[in-house]
Coordinates of N, CA and C in Angstrom, one line a residue:
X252 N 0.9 -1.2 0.0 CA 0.0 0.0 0.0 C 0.9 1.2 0.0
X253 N 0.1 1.6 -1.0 CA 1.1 3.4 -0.7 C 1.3 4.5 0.7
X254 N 2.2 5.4 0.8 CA 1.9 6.1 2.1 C 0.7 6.8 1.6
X255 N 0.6 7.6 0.3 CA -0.5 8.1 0.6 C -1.8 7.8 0.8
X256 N -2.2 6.8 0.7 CA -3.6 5.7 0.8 C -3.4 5.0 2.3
X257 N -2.3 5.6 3.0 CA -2.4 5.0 4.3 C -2.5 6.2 5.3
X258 N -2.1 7.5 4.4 CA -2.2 8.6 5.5 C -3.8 9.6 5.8
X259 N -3.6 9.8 6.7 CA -4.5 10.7 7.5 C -5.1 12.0 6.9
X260 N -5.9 12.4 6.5 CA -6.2 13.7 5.8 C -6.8 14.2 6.8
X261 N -6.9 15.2 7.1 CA -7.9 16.4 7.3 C -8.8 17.1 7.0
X262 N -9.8 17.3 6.7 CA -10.6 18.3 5.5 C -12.3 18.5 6.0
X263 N -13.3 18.4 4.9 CA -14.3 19.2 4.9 C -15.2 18.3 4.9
X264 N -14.9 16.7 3.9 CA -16.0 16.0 3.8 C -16.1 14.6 4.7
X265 N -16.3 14.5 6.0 CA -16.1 13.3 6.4 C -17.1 12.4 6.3
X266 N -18.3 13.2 5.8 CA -19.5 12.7 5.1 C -18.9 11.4 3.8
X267 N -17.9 11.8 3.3 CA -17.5 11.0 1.8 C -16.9 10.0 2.1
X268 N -16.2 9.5 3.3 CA -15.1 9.0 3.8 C -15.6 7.1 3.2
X269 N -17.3 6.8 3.7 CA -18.1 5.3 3.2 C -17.8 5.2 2.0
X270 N -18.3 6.2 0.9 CA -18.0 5.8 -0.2 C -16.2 6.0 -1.2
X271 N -15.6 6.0 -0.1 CA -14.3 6.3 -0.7 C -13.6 4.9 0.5
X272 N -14.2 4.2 0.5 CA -14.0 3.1 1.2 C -12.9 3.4 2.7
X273 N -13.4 4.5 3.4 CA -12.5 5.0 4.2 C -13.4 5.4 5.5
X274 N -12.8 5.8 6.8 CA -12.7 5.6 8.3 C -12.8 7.1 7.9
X275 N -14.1 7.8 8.8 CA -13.8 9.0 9.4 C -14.5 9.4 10.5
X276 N -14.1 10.9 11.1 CA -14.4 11.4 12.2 C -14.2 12.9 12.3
X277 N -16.2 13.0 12.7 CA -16.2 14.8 12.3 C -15.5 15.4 13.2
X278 N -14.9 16.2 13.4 CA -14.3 16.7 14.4 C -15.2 18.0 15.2
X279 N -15.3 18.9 14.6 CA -16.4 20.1 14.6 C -16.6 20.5 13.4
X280 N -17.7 21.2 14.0 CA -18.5 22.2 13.1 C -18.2 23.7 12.7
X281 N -18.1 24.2 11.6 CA -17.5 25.4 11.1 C -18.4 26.1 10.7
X282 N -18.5 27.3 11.8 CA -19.3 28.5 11.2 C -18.8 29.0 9.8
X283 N -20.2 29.8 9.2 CA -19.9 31.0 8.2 C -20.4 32.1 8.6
X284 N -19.6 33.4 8.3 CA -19.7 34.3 9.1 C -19.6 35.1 7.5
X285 N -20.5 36.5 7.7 CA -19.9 37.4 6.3 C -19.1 38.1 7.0
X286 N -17.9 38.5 6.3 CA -16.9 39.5 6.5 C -17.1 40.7 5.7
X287 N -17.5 42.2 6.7 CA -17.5 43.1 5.7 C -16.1 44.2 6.2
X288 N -16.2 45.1 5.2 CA -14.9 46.4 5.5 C -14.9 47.1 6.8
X289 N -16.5 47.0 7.0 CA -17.1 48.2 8.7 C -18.3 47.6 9.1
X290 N -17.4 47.4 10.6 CA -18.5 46.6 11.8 C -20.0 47.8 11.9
X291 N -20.8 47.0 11.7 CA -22.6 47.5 11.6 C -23.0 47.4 13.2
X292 N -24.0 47.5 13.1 CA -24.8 47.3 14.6 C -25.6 46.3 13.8
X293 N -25.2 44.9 13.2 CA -25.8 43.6 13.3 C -25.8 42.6 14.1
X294 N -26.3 41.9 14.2 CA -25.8 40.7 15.5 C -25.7 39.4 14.6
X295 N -26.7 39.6 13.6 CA -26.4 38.5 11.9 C -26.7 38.5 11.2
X296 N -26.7 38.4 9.9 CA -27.1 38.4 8.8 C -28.1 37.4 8.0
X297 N -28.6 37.8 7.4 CA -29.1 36.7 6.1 C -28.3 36.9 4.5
X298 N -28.1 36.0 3.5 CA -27.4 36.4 2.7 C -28.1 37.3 2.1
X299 N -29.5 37.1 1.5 CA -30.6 38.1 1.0 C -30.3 39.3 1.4
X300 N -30.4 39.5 2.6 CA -30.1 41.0 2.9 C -28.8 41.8 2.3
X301 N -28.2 41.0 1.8 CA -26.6 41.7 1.1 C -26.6 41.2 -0.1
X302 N -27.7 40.6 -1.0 CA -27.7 40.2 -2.1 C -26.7 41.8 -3.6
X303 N -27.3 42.5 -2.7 CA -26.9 43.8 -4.0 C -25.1 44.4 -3.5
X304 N -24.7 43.4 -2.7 CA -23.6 43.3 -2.4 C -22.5 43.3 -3.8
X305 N -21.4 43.7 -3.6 CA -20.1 42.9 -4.5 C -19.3 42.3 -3.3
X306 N -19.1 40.7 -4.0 CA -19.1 40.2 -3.2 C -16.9 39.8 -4.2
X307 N -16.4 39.2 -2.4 CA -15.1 38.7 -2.8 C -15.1 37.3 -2.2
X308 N -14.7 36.4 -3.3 CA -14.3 34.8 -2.7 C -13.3 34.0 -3.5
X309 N -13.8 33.0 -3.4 CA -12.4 31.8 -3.5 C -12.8 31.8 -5.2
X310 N -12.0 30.9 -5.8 CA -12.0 30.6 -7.3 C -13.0 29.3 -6.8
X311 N -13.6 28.8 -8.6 CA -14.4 27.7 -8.8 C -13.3 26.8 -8.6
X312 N -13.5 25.7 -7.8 CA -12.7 24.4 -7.0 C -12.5 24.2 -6.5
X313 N -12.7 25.6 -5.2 CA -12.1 25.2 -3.8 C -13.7 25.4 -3.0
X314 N -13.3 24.6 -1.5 CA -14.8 24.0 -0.7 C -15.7 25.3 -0.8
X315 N -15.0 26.6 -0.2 CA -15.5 28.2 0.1 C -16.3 28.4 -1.0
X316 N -15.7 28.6 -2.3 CA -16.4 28.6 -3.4 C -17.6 27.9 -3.3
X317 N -17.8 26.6 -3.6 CA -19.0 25.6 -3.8 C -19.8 26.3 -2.5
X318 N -19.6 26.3 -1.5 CA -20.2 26.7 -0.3 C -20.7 28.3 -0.7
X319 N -20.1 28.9 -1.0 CA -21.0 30.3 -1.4 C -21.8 30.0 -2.3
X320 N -21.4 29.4 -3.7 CA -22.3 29.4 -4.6 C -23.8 28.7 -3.8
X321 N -23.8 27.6 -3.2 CA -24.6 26.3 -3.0 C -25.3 27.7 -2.1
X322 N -25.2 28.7 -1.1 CA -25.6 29.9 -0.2 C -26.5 30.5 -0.7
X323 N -25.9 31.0 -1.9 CA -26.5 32.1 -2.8 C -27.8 30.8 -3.5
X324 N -27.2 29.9 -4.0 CA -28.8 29.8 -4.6 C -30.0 29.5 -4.0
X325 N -29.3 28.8 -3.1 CA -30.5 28.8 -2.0 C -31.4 30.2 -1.7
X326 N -30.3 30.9 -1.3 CA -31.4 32.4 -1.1 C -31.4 33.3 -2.4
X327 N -31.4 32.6 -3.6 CA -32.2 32.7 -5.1 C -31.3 33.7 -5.5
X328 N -29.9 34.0 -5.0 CA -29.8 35.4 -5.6 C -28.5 34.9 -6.5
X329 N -28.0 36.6 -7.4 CA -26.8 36.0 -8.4 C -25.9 37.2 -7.8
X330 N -24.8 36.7 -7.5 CA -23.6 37.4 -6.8 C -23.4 38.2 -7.6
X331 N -23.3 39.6 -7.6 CA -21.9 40.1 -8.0 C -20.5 39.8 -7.5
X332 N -19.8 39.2 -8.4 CA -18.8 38.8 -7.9 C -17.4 39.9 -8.0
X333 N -16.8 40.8 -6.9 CA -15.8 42.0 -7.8 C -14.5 41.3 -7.9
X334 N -14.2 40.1 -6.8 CA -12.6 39.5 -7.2 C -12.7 38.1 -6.8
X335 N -11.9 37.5 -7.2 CA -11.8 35.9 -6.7 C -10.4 35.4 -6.3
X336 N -10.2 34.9 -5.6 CA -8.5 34.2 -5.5 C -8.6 33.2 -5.2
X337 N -7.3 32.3 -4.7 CA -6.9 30.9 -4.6 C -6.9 31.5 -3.0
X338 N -6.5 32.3 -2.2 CA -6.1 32.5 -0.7 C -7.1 32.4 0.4
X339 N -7.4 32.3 1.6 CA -8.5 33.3 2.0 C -7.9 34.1 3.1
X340 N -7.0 34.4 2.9 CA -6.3 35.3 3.6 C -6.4 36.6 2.7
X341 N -5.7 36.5 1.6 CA -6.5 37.5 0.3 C -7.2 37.6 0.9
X342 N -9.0 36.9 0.6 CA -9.8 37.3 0.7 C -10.0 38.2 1.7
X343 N -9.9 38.2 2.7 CA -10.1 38.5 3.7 C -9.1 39.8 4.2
X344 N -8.3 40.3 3.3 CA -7.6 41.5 2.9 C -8.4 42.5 1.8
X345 N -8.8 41.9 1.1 CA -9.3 43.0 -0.1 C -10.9 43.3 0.7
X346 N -11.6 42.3 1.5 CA -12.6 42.9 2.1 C -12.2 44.0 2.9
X347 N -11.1 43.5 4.0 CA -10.9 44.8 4.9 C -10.4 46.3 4.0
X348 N -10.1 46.1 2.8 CA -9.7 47.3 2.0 C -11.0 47.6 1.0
X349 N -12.2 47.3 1.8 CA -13.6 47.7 1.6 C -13.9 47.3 0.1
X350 N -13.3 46.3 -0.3 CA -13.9 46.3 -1.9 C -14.6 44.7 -2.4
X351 N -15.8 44.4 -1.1 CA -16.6 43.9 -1.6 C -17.1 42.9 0.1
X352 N -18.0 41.9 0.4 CA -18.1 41.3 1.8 C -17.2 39.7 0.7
X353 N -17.7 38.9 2.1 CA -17.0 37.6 1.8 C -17.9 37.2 2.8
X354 N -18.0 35.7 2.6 CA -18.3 34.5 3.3 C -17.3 33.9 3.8
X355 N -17.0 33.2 4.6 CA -15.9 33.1 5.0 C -15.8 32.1 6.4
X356 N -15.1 31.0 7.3 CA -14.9 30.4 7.9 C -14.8 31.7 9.1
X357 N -16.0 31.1 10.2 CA -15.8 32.3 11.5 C -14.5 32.3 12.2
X358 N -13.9 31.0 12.0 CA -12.6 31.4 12.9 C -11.2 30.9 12.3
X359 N -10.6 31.2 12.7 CA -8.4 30.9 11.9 C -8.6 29.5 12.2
X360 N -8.1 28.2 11.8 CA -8.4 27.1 12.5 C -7.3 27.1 13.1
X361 N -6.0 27.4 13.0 CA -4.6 27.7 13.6 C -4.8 28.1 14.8
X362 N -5.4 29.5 14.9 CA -5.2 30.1 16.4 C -6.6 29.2 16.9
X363 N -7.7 29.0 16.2 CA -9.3 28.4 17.2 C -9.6 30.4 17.8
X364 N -9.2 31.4 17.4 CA -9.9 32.6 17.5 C -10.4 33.2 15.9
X365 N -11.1 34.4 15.9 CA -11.7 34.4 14.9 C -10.4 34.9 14.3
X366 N -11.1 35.6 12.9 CA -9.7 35.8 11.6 C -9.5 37.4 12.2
X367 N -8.4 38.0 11.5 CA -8.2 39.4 12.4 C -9.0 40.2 10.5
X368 N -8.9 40.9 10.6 CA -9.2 42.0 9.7 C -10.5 42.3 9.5
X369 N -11.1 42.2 8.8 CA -12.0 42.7 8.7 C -13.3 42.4 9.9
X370 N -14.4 43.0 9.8 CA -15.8 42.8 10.8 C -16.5 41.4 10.4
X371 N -16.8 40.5 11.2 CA -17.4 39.3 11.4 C -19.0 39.8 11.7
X372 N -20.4 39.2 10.9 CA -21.3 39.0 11.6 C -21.4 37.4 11.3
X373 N -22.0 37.1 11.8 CA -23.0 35.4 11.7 C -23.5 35.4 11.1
X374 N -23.5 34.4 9.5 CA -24.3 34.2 8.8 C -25.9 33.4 9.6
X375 N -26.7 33.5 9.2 CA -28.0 33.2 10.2 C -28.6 31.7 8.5
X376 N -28.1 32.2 7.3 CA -28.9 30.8 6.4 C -28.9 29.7 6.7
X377 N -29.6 28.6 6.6 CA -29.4 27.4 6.6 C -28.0 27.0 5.8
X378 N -27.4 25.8 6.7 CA -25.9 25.4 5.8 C -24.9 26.3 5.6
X379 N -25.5 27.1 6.5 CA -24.0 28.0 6.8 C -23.0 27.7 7.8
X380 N -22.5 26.4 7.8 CA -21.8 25.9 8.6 C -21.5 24.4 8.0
X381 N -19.9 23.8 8.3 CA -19.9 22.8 7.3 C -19.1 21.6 8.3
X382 N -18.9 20.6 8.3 CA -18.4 19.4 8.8 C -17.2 19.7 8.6
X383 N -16.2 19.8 9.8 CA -14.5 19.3 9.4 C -14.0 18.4 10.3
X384 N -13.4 17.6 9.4 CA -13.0 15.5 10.1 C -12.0 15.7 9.2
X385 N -11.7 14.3 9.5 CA -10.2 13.8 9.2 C -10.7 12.3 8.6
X386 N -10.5 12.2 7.8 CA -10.6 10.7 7.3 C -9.3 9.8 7.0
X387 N -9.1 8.5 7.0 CA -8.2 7.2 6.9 C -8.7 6.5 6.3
X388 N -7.7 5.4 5.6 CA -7.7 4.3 4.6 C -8.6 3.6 6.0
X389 N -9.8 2.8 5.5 CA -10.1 1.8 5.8 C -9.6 0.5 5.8
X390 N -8.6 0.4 4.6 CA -7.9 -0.7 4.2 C -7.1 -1.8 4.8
X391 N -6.7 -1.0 5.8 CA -5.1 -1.4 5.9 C -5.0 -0.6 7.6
X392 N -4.3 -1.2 8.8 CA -3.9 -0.9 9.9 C -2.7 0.5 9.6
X393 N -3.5 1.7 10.2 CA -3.0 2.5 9.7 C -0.8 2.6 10.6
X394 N 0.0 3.1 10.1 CA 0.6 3.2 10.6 C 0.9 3.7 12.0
X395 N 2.2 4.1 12.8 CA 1.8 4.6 14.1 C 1.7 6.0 13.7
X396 N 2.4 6.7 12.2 CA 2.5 8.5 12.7 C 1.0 8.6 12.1
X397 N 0.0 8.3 11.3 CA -1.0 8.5 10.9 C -2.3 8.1 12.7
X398 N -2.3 6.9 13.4 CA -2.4 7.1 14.5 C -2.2 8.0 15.2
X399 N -0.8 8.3 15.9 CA -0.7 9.8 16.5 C -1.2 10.6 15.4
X400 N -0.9 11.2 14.9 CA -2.0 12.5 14.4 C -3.4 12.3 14.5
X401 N -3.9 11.2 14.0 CA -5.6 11.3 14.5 C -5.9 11.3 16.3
X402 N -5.1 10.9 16.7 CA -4.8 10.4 18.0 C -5.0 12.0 18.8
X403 N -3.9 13.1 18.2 CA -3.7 14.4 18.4 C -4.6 15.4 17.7
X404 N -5.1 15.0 16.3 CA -6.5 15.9 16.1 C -7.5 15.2 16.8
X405 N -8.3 14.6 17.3 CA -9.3 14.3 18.0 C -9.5 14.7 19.4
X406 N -8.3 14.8 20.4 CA -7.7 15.5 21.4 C -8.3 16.9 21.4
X407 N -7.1 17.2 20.4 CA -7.6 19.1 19.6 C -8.9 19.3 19.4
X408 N -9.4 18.8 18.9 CA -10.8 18.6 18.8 C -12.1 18.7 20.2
X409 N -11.7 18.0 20.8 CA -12.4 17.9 22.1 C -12.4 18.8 22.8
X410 N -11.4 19.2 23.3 CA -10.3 20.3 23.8 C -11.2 21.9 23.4
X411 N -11.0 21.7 22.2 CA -11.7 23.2 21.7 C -13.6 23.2 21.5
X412 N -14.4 22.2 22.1 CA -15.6 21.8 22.4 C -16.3 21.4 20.7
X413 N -15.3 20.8 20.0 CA -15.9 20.1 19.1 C -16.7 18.7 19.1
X414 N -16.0 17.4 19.0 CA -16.3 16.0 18.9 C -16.1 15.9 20.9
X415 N -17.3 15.2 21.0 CA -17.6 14.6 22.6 C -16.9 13.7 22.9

């Protein structure tokens, strides 16, 4: 077996893990928050309400992307879109230099505090919030460093009032 069919990933869909014949574990759950240039007197949002927005996000292929789009159609609307990148750190720069909101993960997963720049409200739509796990080869007795790491994200996890 290859290392990489035996190692540990991290990511978005632990939902996929059965049909990719693989072992997973949600870890927590990931707010969406819009990020605009200047904190309002909101407490949260609907996307509708910012529909006449220009908006800034990720490029078509990454999770952020599908997750905006999949946002927006639900609440029927068509984005103006003013920029796109591969980063979300970008993103989350050109908002604070006021040229457009974002959708966006409520918190750094690095620090577990929110992202610094720009103003955070709580998105309030349905599915504004998404599954992050770690999935493994089902196949095969995973090694010991793919153990310790799941071993130390699930820890992390608990720790920060994710997985029980």
């Amino acid at each position: 077996m290859s290392e990489t069919a035996s190692a540990a990933r991290a990511g978005v869909a632990p939902n996929a893990a059965e049909r990719l014949g693989s072992s997973a574990r949600a870890l927590y759950m990931e707010a969406k928050v819009v990020k605009q240039g200047a904190a309002e007197a909101v407490t949260e949002r609907v996307l509708a309400e910012v529909a006449d927005a220009e908006f800034v996000t990720m490029h078509h292929g990454f999770g952020m992307r599908r997750i905006f789009d999949e946002l927006c159609a639900a609440a029927d609307i068509r984005p103006r879109i003013a920029f796109e990148s591969s980063d979300l750190v970008a993103v989350a720069g050109l908002v604070s230099a006021g040229l457009g909101l974002a959708i966006l993960p409520g918190e750094d997963p690095l620090s577990a505090g929110p992202l610094s720049g720009p103003a955070t409200v709580p998105l309030a739509d349905a599915g504004a919030a998404r599954a992050v796990g770690l999935v493994w080869s089902a196949a095969a007795t995973p090694p010991d460093a793919v153990r310790r790491f799941r071993d130390f994200t699930e820890d992390w996890a608990r720790r920060r009032g994710g997985i029980p």
